[in-house]
Amino acid sequence: MSIISDVIESTKAIIKGMGVTFSYIPKEKWTVEYPDEPVTVQPRYRGQHLLHVDEHGREKCVACFLCAAACPSDCIYIIAADDPRSPEERIGVDERYAKVYNIDYGRCIFCGFCVEACPKDAITHGYNFELSVYNRADLLKTKDDLLITKQKQSPNYRVAFADEDVDSEYKEV
Amino acid sequence: MSVTVPPQFEVLDRPLDTQMTISMGPQHPSTHGVLRLELVLDGEMIVKCTPDIGYLHTGMEKLFEYKKYQQGIVITDRMDYLNPLGNNLAYVMAVEKLLGLEIPERAQVIRVLMCELQRIASHLVWLGTHALDIGAMTIFFYCFREREKILNLIEAASGGRLTPSYFRIGGLMMDLPAGFERRVQQFIDGFPAALKDFQNLLTGNTIFHRRTKGIGIVSAEDAIDLGLTGPSLRGSGVAIDVRRTNPYTGYETYDFEIPTEPNGDVWSRYMVRMREMHESWKITQQALDRLKPGPVKADAPKVVLPDREAMKTHMDALIHHFLIVAEGFNVPAGEVYHPIEASKGELGVYIKSDGGPKPARVHFRGPSFVNLSALPYMVNGEMLADVVAVIGSIDIVLGEIDR
């Protein structure tokens, strides 16, 4: 290949490639300027756990230890206790409840096995993914952090509807 | 083994001061992770290349022996992190083979659908990073945009983007969400245009040709001798694909071609993967057309977690639920090897069971690991700048090599 045809071929290739690039200029953008704009997470997204309560504000967890048994990374720590008071005054829905319920987010791998295991729907995955902390010890979340009544919704994400087409959202200019 | 030694190899006899040993990696951006290459150079020419692996070793195979069978699925996600659903499939199918489970039709079709989407996503990462290593930056962004669509689909189905753990022993985690078929169809409709953009950016590009053609040649005989599998083998003109030679999950009923290229260089491997994305796209469309309502879990109450409604209303289902989660299920004693065609080659799972709820030994035949062993033969006599092109062309993932 002579040097002239070489230059011509390379220039052609660059023009063709730049043609693709220029063709995207009038099109809609695909990027989301997180954290200035909220990102959309899918309904099944596995984020920070939520410990649920029933309609009277009583914890659903009965401390059956199934989540701890299902956990592949052994990050759930539970101490069970008895609450002999009347049903209206109890902390949990049942006599048995979890006095301590800790999840170590330094170990948790967000696999969802605990949610699948829970027979009382007491633990589910929330959507919060902003879990970074300045101190390793803060990764250990206790019941005070995990209960659904104590968690705050972050403005940095929103949850998609069940059959929403999430990709189309990125196309808004 | 009949590996031809290039004439350049003989320069080892020259005085030592003309040669230089340099260390490429483990923090080099073009080694795709923590791979270290010890290169002996004569000028800019590679005389000897020694891959040094193990920087990402996490003892995954040993970890399986301490986890129940169903807990092992999450470990497989983290091996080849660009193709986690393929790893899930290989592992669950090996366990299902030991158990002798029959998987319902719908679950099999969804497995094929998700695996082919994942294969496209894996190839898109390869394409973006391979071109980026060689110097073409633009395509990287378009590849990751298309991959983002696939990751959104995987996230919608399983809840995880990189670690889906969607396949379970005996079926799936749960059925596809509402509107999933429509969204996959939308992706399928838009993908050929994206693929055309990639072709426009690279396939006709003379600069890209110069960097890839005739580089890192491995002949068909050598490729077989070295144990290459997947696109790296098909780039040498050998049409071997586990989906065709040893079909699983009903791949024998899908209509797709096995692309091969004759030359065995970086360009051939590039073309094979580009055409393979098109074939995967074809399979995805066929799988989507076949989706019919039905169960997604096998009828095996002692192995598969019961339906959540049944678990809350039926005592026997609740007992099975507790037993499976707390104690696991016993798998008949025996050994099994199950290969699948992952995005990088043949991914085989060997499981030895001693009859208990935990495997006695799990071993993975990782495609990246075996393909990496061919790297010294491919780069012999090449220039130093071509090493990154060759590494990109064999598409390695260090998480799977070191395990």
Short mmCIF file of N, CA and C in Angstrom, two decimals, chain A residues 1 6 9-10 13-14 16-17 20-21 24 30 40-42 44-46 64 66 69-74 109 111 113 115-119 121 162-167 170, chain B residues 67-68 70-71 74 78 138 142 145 149 152 155-160 163-164 168 173-178 182-183 186 197 200-201 205-206 210 305 308 311-312 321-322 325:
data_model
loop_
_atom_site.label_atom_id
_atom_site.label_comp_id
_atom_site.label_asym_id
_atom_site.label_seq_id
_atom_site.Cartn_x
_atom_site.Cartn_y
_atom_site.Cartn_z
N MET A 1 0.85 -1.20 0.00
CA MET A 1 0.00 0.00 0.00
C MET A 1 0.88 1.24 0.00
N ASP A 6 -2.74 5.04 1.40
CA ASP A 6 -2.81 4.84 2.86
C ASP A 6 -3.49 6.04 3.52
N GLU A 9 -7.20 6.16 2.52
CA GLU A 9 -8.00 5.14 3.22
C GLU A 9 -8.23 5.53 4.69
N SER A 10 -7.16 5.99 5.34
CA SER A 10 -7.29 6.35 6.76
C SER A 10 -8.24 7.53 6.92
N ALA A 13 -11.73 6.34 6.65
CA ALA A 13 -12.15 5.64 7.87
C ALA A 13 -12.51 6.62 8.97
N ILE A 14 -11.71 7.69 9.08
CA ILE A 14 -11.98 8.66 10.14
C ILE A 14 -13.28 9.40 9.84
N LYS A 16 -15.84 8.28 8.15
CA LYS A 16 -16.95 7.35 8.40
C LYS A 16 -17.23 7.24 9.90
N GLY A 17 -16.16 7.12 10.68
CA GLY A 17 -16.34 7.02 12.13
C GLY A 17 -16.92 8.28 12.71
N VAL A 20 -20.65 8.65 12.38
CA VAL A 20 -21.46 8.03 13.44
C VAL A 20 -21.55 8.98 14.62
N THR A 21 -20.41 9.56 14.98
CA THR A 21 -20.39 10.45 16.14
C THR A 21 -21.31 11.66 15.91
N TYR A 24 -25.07 11.41 16.22
CA TYR A 24 -25.67 11.34 17.57
C TYR A 24 -25.91 12.71 18.17
N TRP A 30 -28.45 9.98 26.64
CA TRP A 30 -28.72 8.76 27.39
C TRP A 30 -28.22 8.82 28.82
N THR A 40 -33.33 5.87 38.15
CA THR A 40 -34.50 5.01 38.27
C THR A 40 -34.04 3.59 38.58
N VAL A 41 -34.60 3.01 39.61
CA VAL A 41 -34.30 1.61 39.91
C VAL A 41 -35.54 0.79 39.61
N GLN A 42 -35.30 -0.50 39.30
CA GLN A 42 -36.41 -1.39 38.94
C GLN A 42 -37.13 -1.84 40.20
N ARG A 44 -37.78 -4.68 41.32
CA ARG A 44 -37.17 -5.82 42.03
C ARG A 44 -35.77 -5.52 42.52
N TYR A 45 -35.33 -4.28 42.39
CA TYR A 45 -33.94 -3.95 42.76
C TYR A 45 -33.65 -4.33 44.20
N ARG A 46 -32.45 -4.83 44.42
CA ARG A 46 -32.08 -5.27 45.77
C ARG A 46 -31.15 -4.24 46.40
N CYS A 64 -37.30 -16.22 63.64
CA CYS A 64 -37.23 -17.65 63.33
C CYS A 64 -35.84 -18.04 62.82
N LEU A 66 -34.57 -17.92 59.96
CA LEU A 66 -34.46 -18.49 58.61
C LEU A 66 -33.58 -17.61 57.72
N ALA A 69 -30.10 -18.33 58.42
CA ALA A 69 -29.69 -19.63 57.89
C ALA A 69 -29.51 -19.58 56.39
N ALA A 70 -30.33 -18.77 55.71
CA ALA A 70 -30.25 -18.71 54.25
C ALA A 70 -29.08 -17.88 53.79
N CYS A 71 -28.58 -16.98 54.63
CA CYS A 71 -27.58 -16.01 54.20
C CYS A 71 -26.27 -16.69 53.81
N PRO A 72 -25.81 -16.53 52.58
CA PRO A 72 -24.54 -17.17 52.19
C PRO A 72 -23.32 -16.49 52.82
N SER A 73 -23.46 -15.25 53.26
CA SER A 73 -22.28 -14.56 53.79
C SER A 73 -22.37 -14.37 55.30
N ASP A 74 -23.33 -14.96 55.94
CA ASP A 74 -23.46 -14.92 57.40
C ASP A 74 -23.42 -13.49 57.94
N ILE A 109 -24.09 -9.37 50.56
CA ILE A 109 -23.82 -9.37 49.12
C ILE A 109 -25.09 -9.09 48.33
N CYS A 111 -27.96 -10.68 47.83
CA CYS A 111 -28.39 -11.77 46.96
C CYS A 111 -29.89 -11.99 47.04
N PHE A 113 -31.51 -13.81 49.29
CA PHE A 113 -31.93 -15.10 49.85
C PHE A 113 -32.70 -14.94 51.15
N VAL A 115 -34.73 -12.53 51.89
CA VAL A 115 -36.10 -12.12 51.54
C VAL A 115 -36.90 -13.32 51.08
N GLU A 116 -36.25 -14.20 50.29
CA GLU A 116 -36.92 -15.40 49.83
C GLU A 116 -37.24 -16.33 50.99
N ALA A 117 -36.36 -16.34 52.00
CA ALA A 117 -36.53 -17.29 53.09
C ALA A 117 -37.60 -16.85 54.08
N CYS A 118 -37.79 -15.54 54.24
CA CYS A 118 -38.64 -15.05 55.32
C CYS A 118 -40.08 -15.53 55.17
N PRO A 119 -40.61 -16.29 56.11
CA PRO A 119 -41.97 -16.77 55.96
C PRO A 119 -43.03 -15.74 56.37
N ASP A 121 -42.76 -12.30 55.56
CA ASP A 121 -42.57 -11.07 54.78
C ASP A 121 -42.07 -9.93 55.66
N ALA A 162 -44.23 -1.15 37.79
CA ALA A 162 -43.98 -2.57 37.52
C ALA A 162 -43.69 -2.84 36.05
N ASP A 163 -44.44 -2.24 35.13
CA ASP A 163 -44.20 -2.55 33.72
C ASP A 163 -43.70 -1.32 32.96
N GLU A 164 -43.04 -0.43 33.69
CA GLU A 164 -42.55 0.77 33.04
C GLU A 164 -41.33 0.47 32.17
N ASP A 165 -41.25 1.16 31.08
CA ASP A 165 -40.10 1.01 30.20
C ASP A 165 -39.05 2.01 30.65
N VAL A 166 -38.08 1.53 31.43
CA VAL A 166 -37.14 2.46 32.06
C VAL A 166 -36.24 3.13 31.04
N ASP A 167 -35.89 2.39 29.97
CA ASP A 167 -34.96 2.96 28.99
C ASP A 167 -35.48 4.25 28.39
N TYR A 170 -34.46 7.69 29.78
CA TYR A 170 -33.18 8.31 29.48
C TYR A 170 -33.23 9.14 28.20
N LYS B 67 -20.73 -24.12 51.70
CA LYS B 67 -22.05 -23.54 51.45
C LYS B 67 -23.00 -24.63 50.98
N LYS B 68 -24.27 -24.47 51.34
CA LYS B 68 -25.28 -25.39 50.81
C LYS B 68 -25.35 -25.19 49.30
N GLN B 70 -27.72 -24.48 47.26
CA GLN B 70 -28.39 -23.30 46.70
C GLN B 70 -27.63 -22.02 47.03
N GLN B 71 -26.82 -22.04 48.10
CA GLN B 71 -26.04 -20.84 48.42
C GLN B 71 -24.85 -20.68 47.48
N VAL B 74 -24.70 -17.82 44.43
CA VAL B 74 -24.24 -16.44 44.51
C VAL B 74 -22.72 -16.34 44.33
N ARG B 78 -19.86 -14.16 40.94
CA ARG B 78 -18.69 -13.33 41.14
C ARG B 78 -17.44 -13.86 40.47
N THR B 138 -14.45 6.16 20.96
CA THR B 138 -15.87 6.48 20.80
C THR B 138 -16.77 5.28 21.02
N TYR B 142 -20.84 3.86 23.12
CA TYR B 142 -22.03 3.27 22.49
C TYR B 142 -22.23 1.84 22.98
N ARG B 145 -23.75 1.99 26.36
CA ARG B 145 -25.15 2.39 26.31
C ARG B 145 -26.03 1.19 26.01
N LYS B 149 -28.94 -1.04 28.54
CA LYS B 149 -30.30 -1.52 28.27
C LYS B 149 -30.45 -2.97 28.74
N ASN B 152 -30.52 -3.17 32.46
CA ASN B 152 -31.84 -2.79 32.97
C ASN B 152 -32.82 -3.94 32.88
N GLU B 155 -31.89 -6.39 35.51
CA GLU B 155 -32.28 -5.85 36.82
C GLU B 155 -33.79 -5.98 37.02
N ALA B 156 -34.55 -5.76 35.94
CA ALA B 156 -36.01 -5.88 36.06
C ALA B 156 -36.41 -7.30 36.39
N ALA B 157 -35.69 -8.29 35.84
CA ALA B 157 -36.09 -9.67 36.07
C ALA B 157 -35.60 -10.19 37.40
N SER B 158 -34.37 -9.83 37.78
CA SER B 158 -33.78 -10.50 38.94
C SER B 158 -33.53 -9.56 40.11
N GLY B 159 -33.41 -8.27 39.89
CA GLY B 159 -33.13 -7.36 40.99
C GLY B 159 -31.68 -7.00 41.12
N GLY B 160 -30.80 -7.71 40.41
CA GLY B 160 -29.39 -7.39 40.47
C GLY B 160 -28.89 -7.04 39.08
N THR B 163 -24.83 -8.97 39.67
CA THR B 163 -24.93 -10.23 40.41
C THR B 163 -26.39 -10.67 40.47
N PRO B 164 -26.93 -11.13 39.36
CA PRO B 164 -28.37 -11.41 39.34
C PRO B 164 -28.79 -12.63 40.17
N ARG B 168 -32.21 -20.68 39.70
CA ARG B 168 -32.17 -21.47 40.92
C ARG B 168 -32.16 -22.94 40.54
N MET B 173 -35.60 -17.91 39.92
CA MET B 173 -35.93 -17.22 41.17
C MET B 173 -37.41 -16.89 41.20
N MET B 174 -37.90 -16.22 40.17
CA MET B 174 -39.32 -15.98 40.01
C MET B 174 -39.58 -15.71 38.54
N ASP B 175 -40.87 -15.63 38.20
CA ASP B 175 -41.22 -15.43 36.80
C ASP B 175 -40.81 -14.03 36.35
N LEU B 176 -40.82 -13.83 35.03
CA LEU B 176 -40.47 -12.52 34.49
C LEU B 176 -41.49 -11.48 34.93
N PRO B 177 -41.07 -10.23 35.09
CA PRO B 177 -42.03 -9.20 35.49
C PRO B 177 -42.98 -8.85 34.35
N ALA B 178 -44.04 -8.14 34.70
CA ALA B 178 -45.01 -7.74 33.68
C ALA B 178 -44.35 -6.79 32.68
N ARG B 182 -42.31 -7.06 26.16
CA ARG B 182 -42.36 -5.85 25.35
C ARG B 182 -41.02 -5.12 25.39
N ARG B 183 -40.43 -5.08 26.57
CA ARG B 183 -39.16 -4.36 26.69
C ARG B 183 -38.03 -5.09 25.97
N GLN B 186 -38.37 -4.43 22.40
CA GLN B 186 -37.89 -3.08 22.09
C GLN B 186 -36.36 -3.08 21.92
N ASP B 197 -23.77 0.66 13.76
CA ASP B 197 -22.89 1.75 14.18
C ASP B 197 -21.52 1.23 14.56
N ASN B 200 -19.67 0.40 11.49
CA ASN B 200 -19.20 1.60 10.81
C ASN B 200 -17.97 2.17 11.48
N LEU B 201 -17.96 2.11 12.81
CA LEU B 201 -16.85 2.71 13.53
C LEU B 201 -15.57 1.91 13.39
N ASN B 205 -12.47 0.34 9.29
CA ASN B 205 -11.46 1.32 9.67
C ASN B 205 -10.05 0.80 9.38
N THR B 206 -9.33 1.48 8.52
CA THR B 206 -7.98 1.00 8.14
C THR B 206 -7.04 0.97 9.33
N ARG B 210 -4.98 -2.27 10.59
CA ARG B 210 -3.53 -2.33 10.76
C ARG B 210 -3.15 -2.86 12.13
N LEU B 305 -37.96 -24.28 46.41
CA LEU B 305 -38.74 -23.55 47.40
C LEU B 305 -40.19 -23.45 46.93
N ARG B 308 -44.89 -18.81 47.31
CA ARG B 308 -45.04 -18.05 48.56
C ARG B 308 -46.46 -18.14 49.12
N MET B 311 -46.81 -21.48 50.66
CA MET B 311 -46.03 -21.58 51.89
C MET B 311 -46.79 -20.98 53.06
N LYS B 312 -47.59 -19.95 52.81
CA LYS B 312 -48.30 -19.30 53.91
C LYS B 312 -49.61 -20.01 54.25
N HIS B 321 -40.34 -25.58 53.11
CA HIS B 321 -39.65 -24.29 53.02
C HIS B 321 -38.59 -24.18 54.13
N PHE B 322 -39.00 -24.51 55.35
CA PHE B 322 -38.05 -24.43 56.47
C PHE B 322 -36.89 -25.40 56.27
N VAL B 325 -34.47 -24.20 53.43
CA VAL B 325 -33.67 -23.02 53.76
C VAL B 325 -32.69 -23.33 54.89
#
